[in-house]
Coordinates of C-alpha atoms in Angstrom, one line a residue:
M51 CA 0.0 0.0 0.0
G52 CA 1.4 3.4 -1.0
H53 CA 1.7 6.5 1.0
R54 CA -1.5 8.0 -0.4
G55 CA -3.4 4.7 0.3
I56 CA -2.4 5.0 4.0
I57 CA -3.6 8.6 4.2
R58 CA -6.9 7.6 2.5
L59 CA -7.4 4.7 4.9
A60 CA -6.7 7.0 7.9
G61 CA -9.2 9.5 6.6
M62 CA -11.9 6.7 6.2
L63 CA -11.3 5.5 9.8
L64 CA -11.5 9.1 11.1
A65 CA -14.8 9.6 9.3
L66 CA -16.1 6.4 10.7
L67 CA -15.2 7.4 14.2
M68 CA -16.9 10.8 13.7
V69 CA -20.0 9.1 12.4
D70 CA -20.3 6.9 15.5
S71 CA -19.6 9.7 17.9
G72 CA -22.6 11.8 16.7
W73 CA -21.7 15.5 16.8
A74 CA -23.4 18.8 15.8
A75 CA -27.1 18.1 14.9
E76 CA -27.0 15.0 16.9
P77 CA -28.0 15.6 20.6
R78 CA -25.1 17.1 22.4
L79 CA -23.7 15.7 25.6
E80 CA -23.4 19.1 27.2
P81 CA -25.7 21.4 25.3
T82 CA -25.8 25.2 25.7
E83 CA -29.0 26.9 26.6
Q84 CA -29.8 27.6 23.0
E85 CA -28.9 24.1 21.9
Q86 CA -31.0 22.6 24.7
A87 CA -34.0 24.6 23.4
Q88 CA -33.4 23.2 19.9
T89 CA -33.1 19.6 21.1
L90 CA -36.2 17.4 21.0
T91 CA -36.3 15.3 24.2
L92 CA -39.0 12.7 24.9
F93 CA -39.2 10.7 28.1
H94 CA -35.8 12.1 29.2
E95 CA -34.1 10.8 26.0
P96 CA -32.7 13.3 23.5
I97 CA -33.9 12.5 19.9
V98 CA -32.5 15.2 17.6
M99 CA -31.4 18.8 17.5
L100 CA -33.4 20.9 15.0
Q101 CA -31.3 23.9 14.1
A102 CA -32.5 24.9 10.6
K103 CA -35.3 27.4 10.0
F104 CA -38.5 25.9 8.4
G105 CA -40.3 28.9 6.9
R106 CA -40.8 31.3 9.8
L107 CA -40.2 28.6 12.5
D108 CA -36.8 28.4 14.1
G109 CA -35.5 25.2 15.7
A110 CA -37.0 25.9 19.2
A111 CA -40.4 26.5 17.7
R112 CA -40.2 23.3 15.6
V113 CA -39.4 21.4 18.8
R114 CA -42.5 22.8 20.6
I115 CA -44.7 21.8 17.6
V116 CA -43.4 18.2 17.6
K117 CA -44.0 17.9 21.4
E118 CA -47.6 19.1 20.9
R119 CA -48.1 16.5 18.1
V120 CA -46.8 13.8 20.4
R121 CA -49.3 14.8 23.1
Q122 CA -52.2 14.4 20.6
L123 CA -51.3 10.8 19.8
Q124 CA -53.8 8.0 20.7
P125 CA -52.9 4.7 22.4
E126 CA -53.6 2.7 19.3
D127 CA -51.1 4.9 17.3
L128 CA -48.3 3.5 19.5
T129 CA -49.0 0.0 18.2
H130 CA -47.6 1.0 14.7
P131 CA -43.9 1.4 14.0
V132 CA -42.3 4.7 13.1
T133 CA -41.8 5.2 9.4
V134 CA -39.7 7.6 7.3
V135 CA -40.8 9.2 4.1
S136 CA -38.5 11.1 1.7
S137 CA -39.8 14.5 0.5
T138 CA -38.7 18.0 -0.6
R139 CA -39.7 20.9 1.6
L140 CA -39.1 24.6 0.7
G141 CA -36.6 23.6 -2.0
Q142 CA -34.5 21.3 0.2
E143 CA -34.4 17.6 0.7
A144 CA -36.2 16.4 3.8
R145 CA -37.2 13.2 5.7
E146 CA -40.7 13.0 7.3
F147 CA -41.3 10.8 10.4
R148 CA -44.8 9.3 10.7
L149 CA -46.6 7.2 13.3
N150 CA -49.8 5.4 12.1
D151 CA -49.6 7.7 9.1
K152 CA -49.6 10.8 11.4
H153 CA -47.0 13.4 10.8
L154 CA -44.5 13.9 13.7
L155 CA -41.5 15.9 12.6
V156 CA -39.4 16.8 9.6
L157 CA -35.7 16.5 9.4
L158 CA -34.2 18.9 6.9
E159 CA -30.9 18.7 5.1
K160 CA -29.9 22.1 6.7
D161 CA -30.3 20.5 10.2
L162 CA -27.0 18.7 9.5
E163 CA -23.6 20.4 9.7
W164 CA -20.4 19.4 8.0
L165 CA -19.1 18.2 11.3
D166 CA -21.8 15.6 11.4
E167 CA -20.2 13.6 8.7
L168 CA -23.6 12.0 8.2
T169 CA -25.8 11.8 5.2
L170 CA -29.5 12.7 5.5
D171 CA -30.5 9.1 5.4
Q172 CA -28.0 8.1 8.1
A173 CA -29.2 10.9 10.4
A174 CA -32.9 9.9 9.7
E175 CA -32.2 6.3 10.6
R176 CA -30.7 7.3 13.9
V177 CA -33.7 9.5 14.7
R178 CA -36.1 6.7 13.7
L179 CA -34.4 4.3 16.1
R180 CA -34.6 6.7 18.9
L181 CA -38.3 7.4 18.3
E182 CA -38.9 3.7 18.0
N183 CA -37.2 3.2 21.4
V184 CA -39.4 5.8 23.0
R185 CA -42.5 4.2 21.4
V186 CA -41.6 0.7 22.9
K187 CA -40.9 2.3 26.2
V188 CA -44.3 3.9 26.3
L189 CA -45.9 0.6 25.4
E190 CA -44.1 -1.1 28.1
L191 CA -45.2 1.6 30.5
H192 CA -48.8 0.9 29.8
S193 CA -48.5 -2.9 29.5
N194 CA -49.7 -4.9 32.5
T195 CA -48.1 -8.0 31.1
Y196 CA -44.7 -6.4 30.9
L197 CA -45.0 -4.8 34.3
L198 CA -45.9 -8.2 35.8
K199 CA -42.9 -9.8 34.2
A200 CA -40.7 -7.0 35.4
A201 CA -42.0 -7.4 38.9
G202 CA -41.4 -11.2 38.8
K203 CA -37.8 -10.6 37.5
T204 CA -37.3 -8.1 40.3
L205 CA -38.5 -10.5 43.0
L206 CA -36.3 -13.3 41.6
V207 CA -33.2 -11.2 41.3
T208 CA -33.8 -9.8 44.8
L209 CA -34.0 -13.2 46.3
L210 CA -30.9 -14.3 44.5
F211 CA -29.1 -11.1 45.7
L212 CA -30.1 -11.7 49.3
M213 CA -29.0 -15.4 49.1
V214 CA -25.6 -14.3 47.8
V215 CA -25.2 -11.6 50.5
Q216 CA -26.1 -14.2 53.2
L217 CA -23.6 -16.7 51.8
L218 CA -20.9 -13.9 51.8
R219 CA -21.7 -13.1 55.5
R220 CA -21.5 -16.8 56.5
G221 CA -18.3 -17.2 54.7
H222 CA -16.9 -14.1 56.4
Q223 CA -17.9 -15.5 59.8
R224 CA -16.2 -18.9 59.1
A225 CA -13.1 -17.1 57.9
R226 CA -13.0 -15.1 61.1
R227 CA -13.2 -18.3 63.2
W228 CA -10.6 -20.0 61.2
F229 CA -8.1 -17.2 61.4
A230 CA -8.9 -16.8 65.1
N231 CA -7.9 -20.4 65.7
N232 CA -4.7 -20.0 63.7
L233 CA -3.9 -16.9 65.8
L234 CA -4.3 -18.9 69.0
Q235 CA -2.1 -21.7 67.6
Q236 CA 0.4 -19.0 66.4
K237 CA 0.0 -20.1 62.8
G238 CA -0.1 -18.0 59.6
L239 CA 2.0 -16.2 57.1
I240 CA 2.6 -13.2 59.3
P241 CA 5.3 -13.8 62.1
H242 CA 3.7 -14.0 65.6
Q243 CA 5.9 -11.2 67.0
W244 CA 4.4 -8.8 64.4
R245 CA 0.9 -9.5 65.7
Q246 CA 1.3 -7.1 68.6
V247 CA 1.4 -4.3 66.0
L248 CA -0.6 -5.7 63.1
G249 CA -3.1 -7.7 65.1
N250 CA -5.3 -10.2 63.1
L251 CA -4.7 -8.5 59.8
E252 CA -6.3 -11.3 57.7
I253 CA -9.7 -10.8 59.3
R254 CA -9.7 -7.1 58.6
V255 CA -8.7 -7.6 55.0
I256 CA -11.4 -10.3 54.4
G257 CA -14.0 -8.1 56.1
V258 CA -13.1 -5.1 53.8
L259 CA -13.2 -7.4 50.7
T260 CA -16.5 -8.9 51.8
W261 CA -18.2 -5.5 52.2
L262 CA -16.7 -4.3 48.9
V263 CA -18.2 -7.3 47.1
I264 CA -21.5 -6.7 48.8
L265 CA -21.4 -3.0 47.8
L266 CA -20.7 -3.9 44.2
L267 CA -23.5 -6.5 44.2
T268 CA -25.9 -4.0 45.6
Y269 CA -24.9 -1.5 42.9
G270 CA -25.4 -4.1 40.2
W271 CA -28.8 -5.3 41.6
L272 CA -30.1 -1.7 41.8
T273 CA -29.0 -1.0 38.3
Y274 CA -30.6 -4.1 36.9
V275 CA -33.9 -3.6 38.8
L276 CA -34.2 0.1 37.8
G277 CA -33.7 -0.9 34.2
L278 CA -36.7 -3.3 34.2
F279 CA -39.2 -0.5 34.6
P280 CA -39.7 2.3 32.0
H281 CA -40.1 5.0 34.6
T282 CA -36.7 4.3 36.2
R283 CA -34.8 3.1 33.2
I284 CA -33.1 6.4 32.8
W285 CA -31.7 6.1 36.4
S286 CA -30.4 2.6 35.6
D287 CA -28.7 4.0 32.5
Q288 CA -27.1 6.8 34.7
L289 CA -25.9 4.3 37.3
G290 CA -24.4 2.1 34.6
S291 CA -22.7 4.9 32.8
S292 CA -21.5 6.3 36.1
L293 CA -19.9 2.9 37.1
L294 CA -18.4 2.6 33.6
E295 CA -17.1 6.1 33.8
L296 CA -15.6 5.5 37.2
C297 CA -13.9 2.3 36.2
S298 CA -12.7 4.0 33.0
N299 CA -11.3 7.0 35.0
I300 CA -9.6 4.7 37.5
L301 CA -8.0 2.6 34.7
G302 CA -7.1 5.7 32.8
G303 CA -5.6 7.3 35.8
I304 CA -3.5 4.1 36.5
V305 CA -2.3 3.9 32.9
A306 CA -1.6 7.7 32.9
A307 CA 0.3 7.5 36.2
M308 CA 2.6 4.6 35.1
P309 CA 5.2 6.7 33.3
G310 CA 5.4 9.1 36.2
L311 CA 5.7 6.3 38.8
A312 CA 8.4 4.7 36.7
T313 CA 10.3 8.0 36.6
V314 CA 9.9 8.4 40.4
L315 CA 11.1 4.8 41.0
V316 CA 14.2 5.4 38.8
I317 CA 15.0 8.7 40.7
F318 CA 14.7 7.0 44.1
V319 CA 16.7 4.0 43.1
L320 CA 19.5 6.2 41.7
T321 CA 19.4 8.3 44.9
K322 CA 19.6 5.1 47.1
L323 CA 22.6 3.9 45.1
F324 CA 24.3 7.3 45.4
I325 CA 23.8 7.4 49.2
R326 CA 25.2 3.9 49.5
M327 CA 28.3 4.9 47.5
L328 CA 28.7 8.0 49.9
A329 CA 28.3 5.7 52.9
V330 CA 31.2 3.5 51.6
I331 CA 33.4 6.5 51.0
F332 CA 32.6 7.9 54.5
A333 CA 33.3 4.5 56.1
R334 CA 36.8 4.4 54.5
I335 CA 37.5 7.9 55.7
E336 CA 36.3 7.0 59.2
R337 CA 38.6 3.9 59.3
G338 CA 41.5 6.1 58.2
H339 CA 42.1 4.6 54.8
F340 CA 42.3 8.1 53.3
R341 CA 41.8 11.6 54.5
V342 CA 39.8 14.5 53.3
Q343 CA 40.5 18.1 54.3
G344 CA 37.9 19.4 56.7
L345 CA 36.5 16.0 57.7
H346 CA 37.3 14.6 61.1
S347 CA 36.3 11.4 62.8
E348 CA 33.9 13.4 65.2
T349 CA 32.0 14.9 62.3
I350 CA 31.9 12.0 59.9
G351 CA 28.5 10.6 61.2
A352 CA 26.8 14.0 61.2
T353 CA 28.2 14.9 57.8
R354 CA 26.9 11.6 56.3
R355 CA 23.4 12.1 57.8
L356 CA 23.3 15.8 56.7
L357 CA 24.2 14.9 53.2
S358 CA 21.7 12.1 53.1
V359 CA 18.9 14.5 54.1
V360 CA 20.0 17.0 51.5
I361 CA 20.2 14.4 48.8
W362 CA 16.8 12.9 49.6
L363 CA 15.2 16.4 49.7
F364 CA 16.7 17.1 46.3
A365 CA 15.4 13.8 44.9
L366 CA 12.0 14.5 46.3
T367 CA 12.0 17.9 44.6
V368 CA 13.0 16.4 41.3
A369 CA 10.4 13.6 41.6
Y370 CA 7.6 15.8 42.8
P371 CA 6.3 16.8 39.3
Y372 CA 6.0 13.1 38.3
L373 CA 3.9 12.1 41.3
P374 CA 0.3 11.3 40.4
G375 CA -2.0 14.2 41.1
A376 CA 0.9 16.6 41.7
D377 CA -0.8 19.3 39.6
S378 CA -4.2 18.9 41.4
D379 CA -5.4 21.6 43.7
A380 CA -5.9 19.1 46.5
F381 CA -2.3 18.0 46.3
K382 CA -1.1 21.6 46.3
G383 CA -3.4 22.4 49.3
V384 CA -2.0 19.5 51.3
S385 CA 1.6 20.6 50.4
V386 CA 0.9 24.1 51.6
F387 CA -0.8 22.9 54.8
F388 CA 2.1 20.5 55.5
G389 CA 4.7 23.3 54.8
L390 CA 2.8 25.7 57.1
M391 CA 2.8 23.1 59.9
V392 CA 6.5 22.4 59.5
T393 CA 7.2 26.1 59.5
L394 CA 5.2 26.9 62.6
G395 CA 6.1 23.8 64.6
S396 CA 9.8 23.5 63.8
A397 CA 11.1 26.9 65.0
G398 CA 12.3 25.5 68.3
I399 CA 13.4 22.2 66.8
M400 CA 15.4 23.9 64.1
N401 CA 17.1 26.0 66.8
H402 CA 18.2 22.8 68.7
A403 CA 19.1 21.1 65.4
M404 CA 21.4 23.9 64.3
S405 CA 22.9 24.1 67.8
G406 CA 23.6 20.4 67.5
L407 CA 25.5 21.0 64.2
V408 CA 27.5 23.8 65.9
L409 CA 28.5 21.3 68.7
I410 CA 29.4 18.6 66.3
Y411 CA 31.4 20.7 63.8
S412 CA 33.1 22.8 66.5
R413 CA 34.1 19.5 68.1
A414 CA 33.5 21.0 71.6
L415 CA 32.6 17.6 72.9
R416 CA 32.0 14.0 71.9
P417 CA 30.7 10.8 73.5
G418 CA 33.0 9.6 76.3
D419 CA 34.3 13.1 77.2
L420 CA 34.2 14.3 80.8
V421 CA 32.7 17.8 80.6
Q422 CA 31.1 20.4 82.8
I423 CA 28.2 22.3 81.3
G424 CA 26.9 25.0 83.7
E425 CA 26.5 23.3 87.0
V426 CA 26.3 19.8 85.5
E427 CA 29.5 17.6 85.4
G428 CA 29.4 14.2 83.8
V429 CA 30.4 11.9 81.0
V430 CA 28.9 12.5 77.6
T431 CA 26.9 9.4 76.5
E432 CA 25.0 10.7 73.5
L433 CA 25.3 13.7 71.2
S434 CA 22.2 13.8 69.0
A435 CA 20.7 16.4 66.7
L436 CA 18.5 17.9 69.4
S437 CA 20.0 17.2 72.8
T438 CA 23.1 16.1 74.7
K439 CA 23.0 13.4 77.4
L440 CA 25.3 13.3 80.4
V441 CA 25.8 10.7 83.2
T442 CA 26.8 12.4 86.4
R443 CA 28.7 10.9 89.4
H444 CA 25.3 10.1 91.0
D445 CA 24.5 7.8 88.1
H446 CA 21.8 10.3 86.9
E447 CA 21.2 10.9 83.3
V448 CA 20.9 14.6 82.5
T449 CA 19.4 15.7 79.1
L450 CA 20.4 19.1 77.9
P451 CA 18.9 20.8 74.8
N452 CA 21.6 21.7 72.4
A453 CA 20.5 25.3 72.3
V454 CA 21.1 25.4 76.1
V455 CA 24.6 23.8 75.7
V456 CA 25.6 26.2 72.9
G457 CA 24.3 29.2 74.9
G458 CA 26.4 28.3 78.0
K459 CA 30.0 27.5 78.9
V460 CA 31.2 24.0 78.0
T461 CA 34.4 22.8 79.9
N462 CA 35.9 19.7 78.4
L463 CA 37.9 18.1 81.2
S464 CA 39.2 15.1 79.2
R465 CA 39.9 16.5 75.7
L466 CA 43.6 17.5 76.4
A467 CA 44.3 14.8 79.0
S468 CA 45.9 12.4 76.5
D469 CA 48.0 9.8 78.3
K470 CA 48.6 11.9 81.4
G471 CA 45.1 11.5 82.7
I472 CA 42.3 13.9 83.5
A473 CA 43.5 16.8 85.7
L474 CA 41.8 17.0 89.1
L475 CA 42.0 20.2 91.2
T476 CA 41.3 20.8 94.9
K477 CA 41.9 23.8 97.2
V478 CA 42.8 24.3 100.8
T479 CA 43.4 27.5 102.8
I480 CA 46.2 27.6 105.4
G481 CA 47.2 30.3 107.8
Y482 CA 50.3 32.4 107.4
D483 CA 51.9 30.8 110.5
T484 CA 52.5 27.6 108.5
P485 CA 55.5 27.8 106.1
W486 CA 54.3 27.5 102.5
R487 CA 57.1 25.0 101.6
Q488 CA 55.8 22.7 104.3
V489 CA 52.2 23.1 102.8
H490 CA 53.6 22.2 99.4
A491 CA 55.3 19.1 100.7
M492 CA 52.3 17.9 102.6
L493 CA 50.0 18.3 99.6
E494 CA 52.5 16.4 97.4
L495 CA 52.8 13.7 100.1
A496 CA 49.0 13.3 100.2
A497 CA 48.9 13.0 96.4
R498 CA 51.6 10.3 96.4
R499 CA 49.5 8.2 98.9
C500 CA 46.4 8.3 96.7
Q501 CA 46.0 5.0 94.8
L502 CA 43.6 6.4 92.2
I503 CA 46.1 9.0 90.9
N504 CA 48.6 8.5 88.1
Q505 CA 51.9 8.6 90.0
E506 CA 53.9 8.9 86.8
Q507 CA 52.8 12.6 86.7
A508 CA 54.1 14.7 89.5
P509 CA 51.5 16.7 91.5
L510 CA 51.5 20.4 91.0
V511 CA 50.8 22.9 93.9
R512 CA 49.9 26.5 93.2
Q513 CA 49.4 29.5 95.5
L514 CA 46.3 31.2 94.1
N515 CA 45.6 34.0 96.5
L516 CA 47.1 35.8 99.5
Q517 CA 44.0 36.6 101.6
D518 CA 43.8 38.6 104.8
W519 CA 44.0 35.7 107.2
Y520 CA 45.2 32.8 105.1
V521 CA 46.9 31.6 101.9
E522 CA 44.8 29.7 99.3
Y523 CA 46.6 26.7 97.9
E524 CA 45.6 24.6 94.9
L525 CA 46.7 21.0 94.2
Q526 CA 46.5 19.5 90.7
V527 CA 46.9 15.8 90.1
R528 CA 46.2 13.4 87.2
M529 CA 43.6 10.7 87.6
K530 CA 44.1 7.2 86.2
E531 CA 42.3 6.4 83.0
G532 CA 38.6 5.4 83.1
L533 CA 37.9 7.0 86.5
L534 CA 35.4 9.6 87.5
P535 CA 36.4 12.7 89.6
G536 CA 34.1 11.7 92.5
P537 CA 35.9 8.7 93.9
V538 CA 39.3 10.2 93.2
R539 CA 38.5 13.5 94.9
T540 CA 37.1 11.6 98.0
E541 CA 40.3 9.5 98.4
L542 CA 42.5 12.6 97.9
H543 CA 40.7 14.7 100.4
G544 CA 41.0 11.9 103.0
H545 CA 44.8 11.7 102.6
I546 CA 45.1 15.5 102.7
Q547 CA 43.4 15.5 106.1
D548 CA 45.5 12.7 107.4
V549 CA 48.8 14.3 106.3
F550 CA 47.9 17.7 107.8
N551 CA 46.9 16.1 111.1
E552 CA 50.1 14.1 111.2
F553 CA 52.2 17.2 111.0
G554 CA 50.0 19.3 113.3
V555 CA 48.8 21.8 110.7
Q556 CA 45.2 22.9 110.8
I557 CA 43.2 23.4 107.6
M558 CA 41.1 26.6 107.8
S559 CA 39.0 26.0 104.8
P560 CA 36.9 27.5 103.5
N561 CA 37.9 30.7 105.3
F562 CA 38.4 32.2 108.8
V563 CA 38.8 35.7 110.3
A564 CA 41.0 34.9 113.3
Q565 CA 43.5 32.4 114.6
P566 CA 42.0 30.0 117.2
E567 CA 43.6 29.8 120.6
Q568 CA 44.1 26.0 120.2
A569 CA 45.0 24.3 117.0
V570 CA 42.1 22.5 115.3
L571 CA 43.6 19.1 114.8
V572 CA 42.6 15.4 115.1
P573 CA 45.3 13.3 116.9
R574 CA 46.5 10.2 115.2
E575 CA 45.2 7.9 117.9
Q576 CA 41.7 9.3 117.3
W577 CA 41.6 8.8 113.5
Y578 CA 39.6 5.6 113.8
Q579 CA 37.0 6.4 116.5
A580 CA 33.9 4.1 116.4
P581 CA 32.3 3.2 114.2
A582 CA 35.4 3.6 112.0
V583 CA 37.6 0.5 111.7
P584 CA 41.4 0.6 111.0
P585 CA 42.6 -0.9 107.7
A586 CA 44.4 -3.8 109.4
E587 CA 41.2 -4.9 111.3
V588 CA 39.1 -4.6 108.1
A589 CA 41.6 -6.9 106.3
T590 CA 41.7 -9.5 109.1
G591 CA 38.1 -9.3 110.1
E592 CA 38.9 -8.4 113.8
K593 CA 36.7 -6.2 116.0

């Protein structure tokens, strides 16, 4: 077949489609007010649109005349079929429609438009079939035999419908009992540990499917019954067309959404692969296989999560236009509502989140560090996006919002400790009557007696202040690795008291305003007054 033959065949197919669709003088699906006035409608069924003038009568006037002629018909006229007679009226070809040789209407050649793609005979045949359908409907409406048959069919179909509904309900009840027994025996496709969240999912699915089938059967039963009676047949047609239109729209929507869903799937698969590749790169950096300027071990995790969020948001932005219904007003309204909720509700959250990023990238602290934040001293156990958790010496977990941490002073006690151990400081105030060299020596001796102190690092004594009545001394020692300040400080303070008592030097902490007449000391023989027990007796179990 040549190129011209293909074009001619396509033109013939297009003409055939246009003939079947029925445009222009054919009754319109959504007529305007003028077209509605020109359309002949009998028993809620459009017959033809008369748009040509016939003498002094326009289309609307011709429709009114035809309706008046229909009202004047007698019951015996309806027993005869509708006939078509060719004629010529006012110089143009016409087709007359008669019922029992009574004139009903005239279809003129000018009633057709070029968009009709119909000949006058084709248009007349369509009009005749519609008139014949109306005639049969009117006969059925006044036929007792037909109405009795329709009532019998209605009763039979109703009984059948009720039986099927009853069978579905009994089947649903049996399925409920069967799945309930399986649930007690911990059987089924769903793992039993998921049942706490999902429950008896099968019963709910079967219940939804049962009611859906009953609803569809009710719709079909109602459509069929209404179609049996002439008065309600138009409602049956509307129900049937509505169901077909709904199914057509759903299937059309699914087919139309497939390319967009495929595009979204490709975007998210590529995004997932890219994020996995970044995870591998970050893992190699974290293990030290290679280094990247600006990335540290403390910030690798936060950087990976931050990049993942940014990449997923970018992927969602790219995929958004391809989502089904993305251009609908409902989808836009939900997007605006969600964005408004996020904007209003995330002000405080974003403040804490940004503060968390400041803490992470400033490397002020990290899990395992011994820090002091305000009045709270403890070990960092968790540094999340919104809060920081500390465990104090009382074994209490303290949660601090990141905005509070950033807004205050953070003292990291372990960051610079390295192998020396965490520095521990304590203060005493001693009167001017005690030589400062002796005080230095006693503090160093107390430090050497402490078992929880790193003895490889020499203790350091400082004179902080020369007050009116006393000198303020500070002792700095290094704790052993893995210890908290509380136990070490307790042991150190005990040895300081023992050493000062041994050498007869009184500790005047925190302050005093006058020297006492008698030295405030505890003699050695009174160190273990009851209920205290000397170390030797504790070891041997003696009393």
